[in-house]
Amino acid sequence: MIAFQKKTLANGLTVIAHEDPSTPMAAVNVLYKVGARNEDYDRTGFAHLFEHLMFGGSAHIPSYDEPVQLAGGENNAFTNNDYTNYYLALPKENIETALWLESDRMLSLAFNEKSLEVQRKVVVEEFAQRYLNQPYGDIWLLLRPLAYERHPYRWATIGRDIEHIRSATMDQVRAFFDRYYKPGNAILSVAGDIPAARVFELAEKWFGPIPAGEPVRDDIPQEPEQTAARRLEVRRPVPASVVYIAFHMGPRLSREATVCDVVSDILSNGTSSRLYQRLVKERTLFSNVNAYISGDVDPGLFLVTGHVMEGVSPEEAEAALWRELELLKTEPVGDYELEKVKNKFEANNVFGEINVLNKAMNLAYFEMLGDAAMINAEVAEHNSVTPEEIQSVSQRIFRPENSSTLLYLADAEASAAK
């Protein structure tokens, strides 16, 4: 159980305070409700670009990293399809350094052509290194547009086309910042040995004067129901072929998403899981195999994937995955197997609550979903999943007409030439 208090400032900023007397460190997390899903089809990658631009200095602080280091802290950020997250951990005595830094770049991020050009090049290079020049790097660039036809989840956070970043103008960048980086579209979460009243006082001091700005109202295109199986085969110079099967499933807050999370653990959480025991250990069809959910806010994906062993055809491997999915539809999961995955989920949840930064990040995340208090209901929600629900959801999800299959085939000739 994570105890916390919450307050909303007059300008719309949500502030969450969790007091943890067990650590001398404090964690400050600022979550902005903007990700790839908020971008236009012809102008993508901006949320990720801003993950970089936000470290380029603000009007009153030319260097973001230097004050953090002088305060004995560490910082980083990440972007995904639903939100962008910035976080710091530092000694609790230096908490105001973190709030000063975060408030100044929310109020007055420094915009100049030099910074934009530097970060543009960084992002373009990242696109090449992570997605184009790395084995299996382009899988999600292929799988997303295969599974989605309308929703912005059809492109990765790096963007649909890197030319969108190459050609980004200063006016476009400023407009994106003005639209999304403001108090009413952000959540400030602080965890550490600091009384909640003090957190709220400091939040008011540093963030209260920032203008609220206009409310964000994005019209996100919704994905139509998939009615026919989709397939794509590509050949690449990689050491082993890979099978990816993606199924559409419910949004993050749906009961279906909770059931799917449990199903993914039954299939592939650890060496005692079904897929590992049957397809890796017993039949040696795969060198590794996995099942997981994308965890997106809007309706997301349930994914089953594996690296195919040499000498095994991708078609045989794919058929084996389908057989395991069919078993979930026809045979109820046993009590022992279900209890095992529930216990593991609860243990991981408890372990994750030990870290003060994890708590700050997770409180902000659940508040973005709708209410930070949901963080304390996660274990009970998972523990309430029944074998009947697993069977019912599996029957709805694991259908050929709801599937998008990517066969990422190893090209022996290309690999040898390389």
Short mmCIF file of C-alpha atoms in Angstrom, two decimals:
data_model
loop_
_atom_site.label_atom_id
_atom_site.label_comp_id
_atom_site.label_asym_id
_atom_site.label_seq_id
_atom_site.Cartn_x
_atom_site.Cartn_y
_atom_site.Cartn_z
CA MET A 1 0.00 0.00 0.00
CA ILE A 2 1.42 3.37 -1.04
CA ALA A 3 0.02 6.24 1.02
CA PHE A 4 -0.08 9.61 -0.71
CA GLN A 5 -1.79 12.98 -0.75
CA LYS A 6 -2.88 14.88 -3.82
CA LYS A 7 -3.57 18.51 -4.67
CA THR A 8 -4.37 20.43 -7.83
CA LEU A 9 -2.94 23.93 -8.18
CA ALA A 10 -5.01 26.80 -9.55
CA ASN A 11 -3.23 26.52 -12.90
CA GLY A 12 -4.25 22.87 -13.27
CA LEU A 13 -1.02 21.12 -12.22
CA THR A 14 -1.71 17.90 -10.32
CA VAL A 15 0.72 17.39 -7.41
CA ILE A 16 1.14 14.03 -5.65
CA ALA A 17 3.17 13.63 -2.46
CA HIS A 18 4.29 10.33 -0.97
CA GLU A 19 6.20 10.53 2.33
CA ASP A 20 8.85 7.81 2.72
CA PRO A 21 11.02 8.22 5.85
CA SER A 22 13.11 5.16 4.99
CA THR A 23 15.40 6.92 2.52
CA PRO A 24 17.55 10.08 2.47
CA MET A 25 16.78 10.44 -1.24
CA ALA A 26 13.87 12.20 -2.90
CA ALA A 27 12.40 11.46 -6.31
CA VAL A 28 10.77 14.09 -8.48
CA ASN A 29 8.75 12.95 -11.47
CA VAL A 30 7.05 15.15 -14.04
CA LEU A 31 4.73 13.37 -16.46
CA TYR A 32 3.36 15.20 -19.49
CA LYS A 33 0.27 13.72 -21.09
CA VAL A 34 1.70 13.74 -24.59
CA GLY A 35 3.10 10.89 -26.65
CA ALA A 36 3.07 9.63 -30.21
CA ARG A 37 -0.72 9.18 -30.05
CA ASN A 38 -1.08 12.98 -29.90
CA GLU A 39 0.80 13.59 -33.14
CA ASP A 40 -0.49 14.17 -36.66
CA TYR A 41 0.05 11.57 -39.37
CA ASP A 42 2.15 14.01 -41.41
CA ARG A 43 4.13 15.37 -38.46
CA THR A 44 5.36 12.57 -36.19
CA GLY A 45 8.22 12.11 -33.75
CA PHE A 46 7.72 15.46 -32.00
CA ALA A 47 7.02 14.04 -28.53
CA HIS A 48 10.28 12.10 -28.69
CA LEU A 49 12.13 15.11 -30.09
CA PHE A 50 11.00 17.10 -27.05
CA GLU A 51 12.37 14.45 -24.73
CA HIS A 52 15.74 15.65 -26.03
CA LEU A 53 14.97 19.36 -26.39
CA MET A 54 13.86 19.62 -22.76
CA PHE A 55 17.47 19.04 -21.68
CA GLY A 56 18.80 21.84 -23.87
CA GLY A 57 18.39 24.54 -21.24
CA SER A 58 15.71 27.04 -20.30
CA ALA A 59 15.52 30.81 -20.22
CA HIS A 60 17.21 31.13 -16.82
CA ILE A 61 19.20 27.87 -16.71
CA PRO A 62 21.53 27.31 -19.68
CA SER A 63 22.50 23.78 -18.57
CA TYR A 64 19.99 21.36 -17.06
CA ASP A 65 22.42 18.56 -16.18
CA GLU A 66 25.04 20.63 -14.38
CA PRO A 67 22.84 21.76 -11.44
CA VAL A 68 21.54 18.19 -11.06
CA GLN A 69 25.06 16.84 -10.78
CA LEU A 70 26.10 19.58 -8.33
CA ALA A 71 23.09 18.62 -6.20
CA GLY A 72 24.23 14.98 -6.12
CA GLY A 73 21.40 13.78 -8.33
CA GLU A 74 20.68 11.81 -11.45
CA ASN A 75 18.05 12.41 -14.10
CA ASN A 76 16.61 10.91 -17.24
CA ALA A 77 13.47 10.72 -19.36
CA PHE A 78 11.53 8.47 -21.69
CA THR A 79 8.77 8.80 -24.25
CA ASN A 80 6.18 6.28 -25.34
CA ASN A 81 2.98 6.36 -27.34
CA ASP A 82 0.89 7.74 -24.47
CA TYR A 83 3.06 10.09 -22.40
CA THR A 84 6.49 11.61 -21.79
CA ASN A 85 8.15 11.20 -18.40
CA TYR A 86 11.01 13.17 -16.80
CA TYR A 87 12.49 12.09 -13.49
CA LEU A 88 15.21 12.96 -10.98
CA ALA A 89 16.57 11.36 -7.83
CA LEU A 90 18.66 13.46 -5.45
CA PRO A 91 19.27 14.00 -1.71
CA LYS A 92 16.09 15.27 -0.08
CA GLU A 93 17.84 18.43 1.12
CA ASN A 94 18.23 19.47 -2.52
CA ILE A 95 14.61 18.96 -3.52
CA GLU A 96 14.22 22.60 -4.55
CA THR A 97 16.94 22.22 -7.15
CA ALA A 98 14.78 19.67 -8.93
CA LEU A 99 11.63 21.78 -8.67
CA TRP A 100 13.49 24.88 -9.85
CA LEU A 101 14.80 23.04 -12.91
CA GLU A 102 11.49 21.44 -13.84
CA SER A 103 9.42 24.58 -13.35
CA ASP A 104 11.77 26.76 -15.37
CA ARG A 105 11.70 24.54 -18.42
CA MET A 106 7.92 24.16 -18.16
CA LEU A 107 7.58 27.95 -18.08
CA SER A 108 10.29 29.03 -20.48
CA LEU A 109 12.15 26.36 -22.38
CA ALA A 110 14.94 27.92 -24.41
CA PHE A 111 14.25 27.77 -28.13
CA ASN A 112 17.06 28.45 -30.56
CA GLU A 113 18.08 27.12 -33.95
CA LYS A 114 21.36 25.71 -32.66
CA SER A 115 19.68 23.56 -29.99
CA LEU A 116 17.04 22.38 -32.45
CA GLU A 117 19.65 21.43 -35.02
CA VAL A 118 21.75 19.55 -32.45
CA GLN A 119 18.81 17.55 -31.12
CA ARG A 120 17.43 16.96 -34.60
CA LYS A 121 20.71 15.31 -35.55
CA VAL A 122 20.69 13.26 -32.33
CA VAL A 123 17.21 11.92 -33.10
CA VAL A 124 18.06 11.17 -36.75
CA GLU A 125 21.16 9.30 -35.63
CA GLU A 126 19.14 7.41 -33.02
CA PHE A 127 16.68 6.38 -35.71
CA ALA A 128 19.52 4.99 -37.82
CA GLN A 129 21.32 3.24 -34.96
CA ARG A 130 18.33 1.76 -33.12
CA TYR A 131 15.94 1.02 -35.95
CA LEU A 132 17.81 0.70 -39.23
CA ASN A 133 21.35 -0.47 -38.45
CA GLN A 134 20.60 -2.93 -35.66
CA PRO A 135 19.50 -6.55 -36.09
CA TYR A 136 15.71 -6.79 -35.69
CA GLY A 137 15.62 -3.01 -35.21
CA ASP A 138 12.84 -2.34 -37.72
CA ILE A 139 10.39 -4.95 -36.39
CA TRP A 140 8.11 -2.40 -34.74
CA LEU A 141 8.33 -0.11 -37.76
CA LEU A 142 6.80 -3.01 -39.70
CA LEU A 143 4.45 -4.46 -37.09
CA ARG A 144 2.71 -1.28 -35.97
CA PRO A 145 1.35 -0.26 -39.40
CA LEU A 146 0.43 -3.90 -40.01
CA ALA A 147 -1.71 -4.07 -36.85
CA TYR A 148 -3.14 -0.52 -36.96
CA GLU A 149 -4.80 1.23 -39.86
CA ARG A 150 -6.08 4.47 -38.29
CA HIS A 151 -4.95 4.91 -34.69
CA PRO A 152 -1.66 6.80 -34.03
CA TYR A 153 -0.27 3.65 -32.46
CA ARG A 154 0.58 2.70 -36.04
CA TRP A 155 3.86 4.59 -35.73
CA ALA A 156 6.66 4.26 -33.18
CA THR A 157 7.65 7.07 -30.82
CA ILE A 158 10.65 7.83 -33.03
CA GLY A 159 8.15 8.79 -35.74
CA ARG A 160 6.53 7.41 -38.86
CA ASP A 161 9.04 9.07 -41.18
CA ILE A 162 12.31 10.54 -39.97
CA GLU A 163 11.90 13.31 -42.57
CA HIS A 164 9.26 14.78 -40.25
CA ILE A 165 12.06 15.56 -37.78
CA ARG A 166 14.59 16.57 -40.42
CA SER A 167 12.18 19.17 -41.77
CA ALA A 168 10.74 20.36 -38.43
CA THR A 169 10.63 24.16 -38.24
CA MET A 170 11.05 26.34 -35.19
CA ASP A 171 7.44 27.48 -35.47
CA GLN A 172 6.21 23.87 -35.47
CA VAL A 173 8.37 23.01 -32.46
CA ARG A 174 7.18 26.04 -30.50
CA ALA A 175 3.56 25.28 -31.30
CA PHE A 176 3.94 21.69 -30.05
CA PHE A 177 5.48 22.91 -26.80
CA ASP A 178 2.81 25.55 -26.23
CA ARG A 179 0.07 22.97 -26.80
CA TYR A 180 1.25 20.21 -24.47
CA TYR A 181 3.93 21.38 -22.02
CA LYS A 182 1.86 23.27 -19.48
CA PRO A 183 0.58 22.72 -15.92
CA GLY A 184 -2.87 21.42 -16.82
CA ASN A 185 -1.35 18.69 -18.97
CA ALA A 186 1.24 17.59 -16.40
CA ILE A 187 1.50 15.62 -13.17
CA LEU A 188 4.18 16.35 -10.57
CA SER A 189 4.90 13.46 -8.24
CA VAL A 190 7.34 13.68 -5.31
CA ALA A 191 8.40 10.77 -3.12
CA GLY A 192 10.80 10.90 -0.20
CA ASP A 193 11.21 11.90 3.44
CA ILE A 194 9.39 15.21 2.94
CA PRO A 195 6.00 16.02 4.51
CA ALA A 196 3.17 16.40 2.03
CA ALA A 197 2.45 19.91 3.25
CA ARG A 198 6.02 20.92 2.41
CA VAL A 199 5.76 19.33 -1.06
CA PHE A 200 2.58 21.30 -1.78
CA GLU A 201 4.17 24.50 -0.46
CA LEU A 202 7.20 24.07 -2.73
CA ALA A 203 5.05 23.10 -5.70
CA GLU A 204 3.04 26.28 -5.26
CA LYS A 205 6.23 28.33 -4.97
CA TRP A 206 7.88 26.98 -8.11
CA PHE A 207 4.97 26.00 -10.36
CA GLY A 208 2.08 28.14 -9.12
CA PRO A 209 3.03 31.26 -11.13
CA ILE A 210 3.10 29.35 -14.46
CA PRO A 211 0.08 30.30 -16.64
CA ALA A 212 -2.45 27.52 -17.11
CA GLY A 213 -2.78 27.82 -20.89
CA GLU A 214 -5.60 26.37 -22.97
CA PRO A 215 -6.92 22.88 -22.14
CA VAL A 216 -5.72 20.09 -24.43
CA ARG A 217 -8.48 18.50 -26.45
CA ASP A 218 -7.16 16.00 -28.97
CA ASP A 219 -9.44 14.01 -31.25
CA ILE A 220 -7.61 10.67 -31.44
CA PRO A 221 -8.70 8.53 -34.42
CA GLN A 222 -10.06 5.23 -33.16
CA GLU A 223 -9.06 1.90 -34.68
CA PRO A 224 -11.88 -0.03 -36.39
CA GLU A 225 -12.40 -3.66 -35.47
CA GLN A 226 -10.12 -5.96 -37.43
CA THR A 227 -12.10 -8.47 -39.48
CA ALA A 228 -9.44 -10.33 -41.48
CA ALA A 229 -6.03 -11.81 -40.74
CA ARG A 230 -3.02 -9.75 -41.84
CA ARG A 231 0.41 -11.09 -42.73
CA LEU A 232 3.77 -9.71 -43.72
CA GLU A 233 6.98 -11.57 -44.57
CA VAL A 234 10.34 -9.84 -44.82
CA ARG A 235 13.90 -11.10 -45.15
CA ARG A 236 16.76 -9.55 -43.25
CA PRO A 237 20.44 -10.38 -42.55
CA VAL A 238 19.78 -11.63 -39.00
CA PRO A 239 20.99 -14.78 -37.20
CA ALA A 240 17.53 -16.31 -36.65
CA SER A 241 14.02 -15.96 -37.97
CA VAL A 242 11.42 -14.44 -35.66
CA VAL A 243 7.66 -14.90 -35.51
CA TYR A 244 5.46 -12.08 -34.20
CA ILE A 245 1.70 -12.46 -33.78
CA ALA A 246 -0.23 -9.43 -32.55
CA PHE A 247 -3.86 -9.46 -31.38
CA HIS A 248 -6.03 -6.45 -30.65
CA MET A 249 -7.21 -6.24 -27.04
CA GLY A 250 -8.95 -3.80 -24.70
CA PRO A 251 -7.59 -0.49 -23.32
CA ARG A 252 -5.35 -0.28 -20.27
CA LEU A 253 -8.17 0.28 -17.78
CA SER A 254 -10.42 -2.48 -19.09
CA ARG A 255 -11.00 -5.75 -17.27
CA GLU A 256 -9.89 -7.46 -20.46
CA ALA A 257 -6.45 -5.86 -20.18
CA THR A 258 -6.05 -7.23 -16.66
CA VAL A 259 -7.03 -10.72 -17.79
CA CYS A 260 -4.66 -10.48 -20.76
CA ASP A 261 -1.83 -9.50 -18.44
CA VAL A 262 -2.44 -12.66 -16.40
CA VAL A 263 -2.63 -14.74 -19.59
CA SER A 264 0.72 -13.37 -20.77
CA ASP A 265 2.29 -14.48 -17.47
CA ILE A 266 0.79 -17.96 -17.80
CA LEU A 267 2.32 -18.25 -21.24
CA SER A 268 5.78 -16.85 -20.71
CA ASN A 269 6.68 -15.53 -17.27
CA GLY A 270 9.80 -17.52 -16.41
CA THR A 271 11.23 -20.93 -17.21
CA SER A 272 8.27 -22.78 -15.70
CA SER A 273 5.81 -21.06 -18.04
CA ARG A 274 3.92 -22.91 -20.76
CA LEU A 275 5.71 -21.59 -23.82
CA TYR A 276 9.18 -22.10 -22.38
CA GLN A 277 8.49 -25.61 -21.12
CA ARG A 278 6.72 -26.85 -24.23
CA LEU A 279 8.27 -24.95 -27.13
CA VAL A 280 11.80 -24.21 -25.90
CA LYS A 281 12.67 -27.05 -23.53
CA GLU A 282 10.60 -30.00 -24.79
CA ARG A 283 10.18 -29.45 -28.52
CA THR A 284 13.14 -27.07 -29.10
CA LEU A 285 11.26 -25.08 -31.71
CA PHE A 286 12.41 -21.72 -30.35
CA SER A 287 15.57 -20.45 -28.67
CA ASN A 288 13.39 -18.03 -26.73
CA VAL A 289 9.70 -17.21 -26.71
CA ASN A 290 7.63 -14.49 -25.12
CA ALA A 291 4.08 -13.22 -24.62
CA TYR A 292 3.21 -9.76 -23.33
CA ILE A 293 0.76 -6.89 -23.62
CA SER A 294 1.63 -3.46 -24.97
CA GLY A 295 -0.07 -1.77 -22.01
CA ASP A 296 -1.32 1.16 -24.08
CA VAL A 297 -3.92 3.58 -22.73
CA ASP A 298 -6.17 3.05 -25.76
CA PRO A 299 -6.96 -0.46 -27.05
CA GLY A 300 -3.58 -2.15 -27.41
CA LEU A 301 -1.95 -5.37 -28.48
CA PHE A 302 -1.35 -8.82 -27.04
CA LEU A 303 1.87 -10.14 -28.57
CA VAL A 304 3.28 -13.63 -28.89
CA THR A 305 6.77 -13.91 -30.35
CA GLY A 306 9.75 -16.21 -30.56
CA HIS A 307 13.16 -16.71 -32.18
CA VAL A 308 13.00 -19.84 -34.31
CA MET A 309 15.64 -22.53 -33.87
CA GLU A 310 17.88 -23.35 -36.81
CA GLY A 311 16.39 -26.14 -38.90
CA VAL A 312 12.82 -25.37 -37.82
CA SER A 313 10.54 -23.77 -40.40
CA PRO A 314 8.85 -20.52 -39.35
CA GLU A 315 5.53 -22.06 -40.40
CA GLU A 316 5.98 -24.96 -37.98
CA ALA A 317 6.96 -22.58 -35.20
CA GLU A 318 3.97 -20.34 -35.90
CA ALA A 319 1.60 -23.31 -35.85
CA ALA A 320 2.99 -24.36 -32.46
CA LEU A 321 2.23 -20.93 -31.02
CA TRP A 322 -1.34 -21.15 -32.29
CA ARG A 323 -1.78 -24.56 -30.67
CA GLU A 324 -0.83 -23.12 -27.30
CA LEU A 325 -3.29 -20.28 -27.74
CA GLU A 326 -6.03 -22.73 -28.69
CA LEU A 327 -5.48 -24.62 -25.43
CA LEU A 328 -6.30 -21.46 -23.49
CA LYS A 329 -9.58 -21.27 -25.37
CA THR A 330 -10.60 -24.91 -24.83
CA GLU A 331 -9.11 -25.95 -21.47
CA PRO A 332 -9.55 -24.02 -18.20
CA VAL A 333 -6.31 -22.99 -16.49
CA GLY A 334 -5.63 -25.04 -13.35
CA ASP A 335 -5.78 -23.49 -9.89
CA TYR A 336 -2.12 -24.16 -9.11
CA GLU A 337 -0.85 -22.60 -12.34
CA LEU A 338 -3.05 -19.53 -11.91
CA GLU A 339 -2.07 -19.08 -8.26
CA LYS A 340 1.60 -19.27 -9.19
CA VAL A 341 1.45 -16.37 -11.65
CA LYS A 342 -0.67 -14.32 -9.26
CA ASN A 343 1.87 -14.80 -6.47
CA LYS A 344 4.70 -13.78 -8.77
CA PHE A 345 2.84 -10.64 -9.83
CA GLU A 346 2.24 -9.69 -6.20
CA ALA A 347 5.89 -10.31 -5.28
CA ASN A 348 7.12 -8.15 -8.18
CA ASN A 349 4.66 -5.45 -7.21
CA VAL A 350 5.86 -5.38 -3.61
CA PHE A 351 9.50 -5.39 -4.68
CA GLY A 352 8.88 -2.48 -7.05
CA GLU A 353 7.45 -0.39 -4.21
CA ILE A 354 10.76 -0.45 -2.36
CA ASN A 355 12.39 2.04 -4.72
CA VAL A 356 11.41 5.65 -4.08
CA LEU A 357 11.77 6.62 -7.75
CA ASN A 358 9.53 3.76 -8.84
CA LYS A 359 6.85 4.99 -6.47
CA ALA A 360 7.01 8.54 -7.78
CA MET A 361 6.86 7.36 -11.38
CA ASN A 362 4.02 4.89 -10.79
CA LEU A 363 1.90 7.35 -8.85
CA ALA A 364 2.14 9.80 -11.74
CA TYR A 365 1.35 7.06 -14.24
CA PHE A 366 -1.81 5.91 -12.46
CA GLU A 367 -2.93 9.50 -12.02
CA MET A 368 -2.57 9.92 -15.77
CA LEU A 369 -4.77 6.84 -16.21
CA GLY A 370 -7.43 8.45 -14.04
CA ASP A 371 -6.57 8.17 -10.35
CA ALA A 372 -3.31 7.54 -8.49
CA ALA A 373 -5.27 5.44 -5.96
CA MET A 374 -5.55 2.68 -8.57
CA ILE A 375 -1.93 1.81 -7.80
CA ASN A 376 -3.12 0.18 -4.57
CA ALA A 377 -5.77 -1.92 -6.32
CA GLU A 378 -3.54 -3.57 -8.92
CA VAL A 379 -2.74 -6.72 -6.96
CA ALA A 380 -6.34 -7.33 -5.89
CA GLU A 381 -7.48 -6.77 -9.47
CA HIS A 382 -5.06 -9.40 -10.77
CA ASN A 383 -5.85 -11.80 -7.95
CA SER A 384 -9.55 -11.71 -8.81
CA VAL A 385 -9.05 -13.07 -12.35
CA THR A 386 -10.78 -16.46 -12.77
CA PRO A 387 -10.16 -19.44 -15.09
CA GLU A 388 -13.54 -18.72 -16.70
CA GLU A 389 -12.49 -15.16 -17.54
CA ILE A 390 -9.21 -16.37 -19.01
CA GLN A 391 -11.03 -18.82 -21.26
CA SER A 392 -13.62 -16.26 -22.34
CA VAL A 393 -11.09 -13.52 -23.12
CA SER A 394 -8.83 -15.99 -24.94
CA GLN A 395 -11.75 -17.02 -27.14
CA ARG A 396 -12.41 -13.41 -28.04
CA ILE A 397 -8.80 -12.32 -28.54
CA PHE A 398 -7.00 -15.26 -30.10
CA ARG A 399 -8.84 -15.44 -33.41
CA PRO A 400 -7.16 -15.51 -36.84
CA GLU A 401 -9.26 -12.58 -38.05
CA ASN A 402 -7.97 -10.55 -35.06
CA SER A 403 -4.32 -11.35 -35.76
CA SER A 404 -1.45 -9.56 -37.50
CA THR A 405 1.50 -11.87 -38.18
CA LEU A 406 5.01 -10.75 -39.06
CA LEU A 407 7.44 -13.41 -40.25
CA TYR A 408 10.86 -11.82 -39.94
CA LEU A 409 12.96 -14.33 -41.85
CA ALA A 410 16.70 -14.81 -41.63
CA ASP A 411 18.31 -14.38 -45.03
CA ALA A 412 21.30 -16.72 -45.00
CA GLU A 413 22.84 -15.29 -48.18
CA ALA A 414 22.57 -11.71 -46.96
CA SER A 415 24.03 -12.67 -43.58
CA ALA A 416 26.99 -14.41 -45.22
CA ALA A 417 27.63 -11.47 -47.51
CA LYS A 418 27.53 -9.10 -44.58
#
